[in-house]
Short mmCIF file of C-alpha atoms in Angstrom, two decimals:
data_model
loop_
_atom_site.label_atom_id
_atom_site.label_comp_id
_atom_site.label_asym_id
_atom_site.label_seq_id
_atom_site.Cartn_x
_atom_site.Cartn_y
_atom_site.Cartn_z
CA UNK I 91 -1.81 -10.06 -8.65
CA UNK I 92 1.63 -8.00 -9.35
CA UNK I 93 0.77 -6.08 -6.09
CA UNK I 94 -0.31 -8.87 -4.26
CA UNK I 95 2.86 -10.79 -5.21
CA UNK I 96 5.34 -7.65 -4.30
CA UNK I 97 3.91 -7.48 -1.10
CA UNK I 98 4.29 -10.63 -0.26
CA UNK I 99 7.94 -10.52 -1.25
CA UNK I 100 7.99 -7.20 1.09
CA UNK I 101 6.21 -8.89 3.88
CA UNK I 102 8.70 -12.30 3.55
CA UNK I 103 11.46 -9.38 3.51
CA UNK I 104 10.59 -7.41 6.82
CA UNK I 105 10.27 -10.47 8.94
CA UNK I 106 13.62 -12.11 8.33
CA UNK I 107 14.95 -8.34 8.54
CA UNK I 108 13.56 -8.13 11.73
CA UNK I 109 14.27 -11.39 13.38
CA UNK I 110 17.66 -11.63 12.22
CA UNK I 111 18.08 -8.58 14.04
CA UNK I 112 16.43 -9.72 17.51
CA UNK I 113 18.85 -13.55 16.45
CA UNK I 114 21.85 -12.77 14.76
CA UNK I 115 20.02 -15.93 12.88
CA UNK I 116 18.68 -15.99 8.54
CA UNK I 117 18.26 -19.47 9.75
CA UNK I 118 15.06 -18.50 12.33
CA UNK I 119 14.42 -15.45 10.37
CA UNK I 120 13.71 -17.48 6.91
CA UNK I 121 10.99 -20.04 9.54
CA UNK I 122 9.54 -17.46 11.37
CA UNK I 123 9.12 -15.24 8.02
CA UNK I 124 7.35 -18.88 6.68
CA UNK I 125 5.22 -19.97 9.74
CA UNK I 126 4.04 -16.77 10.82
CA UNK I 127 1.68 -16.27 7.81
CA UNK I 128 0.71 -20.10 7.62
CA UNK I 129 -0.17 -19.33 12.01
CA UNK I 130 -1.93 -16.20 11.05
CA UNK I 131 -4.30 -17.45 8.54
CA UNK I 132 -5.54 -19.67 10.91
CA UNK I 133 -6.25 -17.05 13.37
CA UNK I 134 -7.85 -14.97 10.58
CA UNK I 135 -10.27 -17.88 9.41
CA UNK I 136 -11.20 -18.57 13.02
CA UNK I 137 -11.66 -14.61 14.08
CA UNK I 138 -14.19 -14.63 10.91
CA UNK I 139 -15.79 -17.68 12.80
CA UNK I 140 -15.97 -15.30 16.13
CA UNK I 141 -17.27 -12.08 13.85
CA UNK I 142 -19.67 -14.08 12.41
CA UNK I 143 -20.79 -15.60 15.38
CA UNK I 144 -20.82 -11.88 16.87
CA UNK I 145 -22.54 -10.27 14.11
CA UNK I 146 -25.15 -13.00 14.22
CA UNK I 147 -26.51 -12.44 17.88
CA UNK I 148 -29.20 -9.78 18.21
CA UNK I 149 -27.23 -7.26 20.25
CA UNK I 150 -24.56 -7.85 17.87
CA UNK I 151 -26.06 -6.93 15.30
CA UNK I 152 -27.20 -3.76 16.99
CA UNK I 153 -23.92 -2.63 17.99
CA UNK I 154 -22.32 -3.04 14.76
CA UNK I 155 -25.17 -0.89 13.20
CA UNK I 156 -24.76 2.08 15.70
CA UNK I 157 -20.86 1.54 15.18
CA UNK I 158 -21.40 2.07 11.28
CA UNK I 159 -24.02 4.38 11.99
CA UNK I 160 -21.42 7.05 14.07
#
């Protein structure tokens, strides 16, 4: 959880770093560096939808055993 935690902190870190340097602002930084995860855990619970949906069709299926296969 340590790990977890400090990576976080990193993560939270490199985002206002980054768009305080595109804005000049800590303002947007400290909001983008807060919605950005909340936006992309919804895309990661609805891309697991899409996998799942994926993996579930026949040919799916097939292609993601030759994938692991090679």
């Amino acid at each position: 959880m340590t790990k977890t935690i400090s990576f976080g902190i990193v993560h939270f870190t490199v985002a206002i770093g980054v768009v305080y340097a595109l804005t000049g602002s800590l303002v947007i930084g400290g909001l983008i560096a807060l919605i950005e995860p909340l936006v992309n855990t919804a895309a990661y619970h609805y891309h697991e939808k899409a996998w799942a949906w994926f993996r579930a069709r026949p040919c799916g299926r097939q292609r993601a055993a030759s994938a692991l296969a090679s």
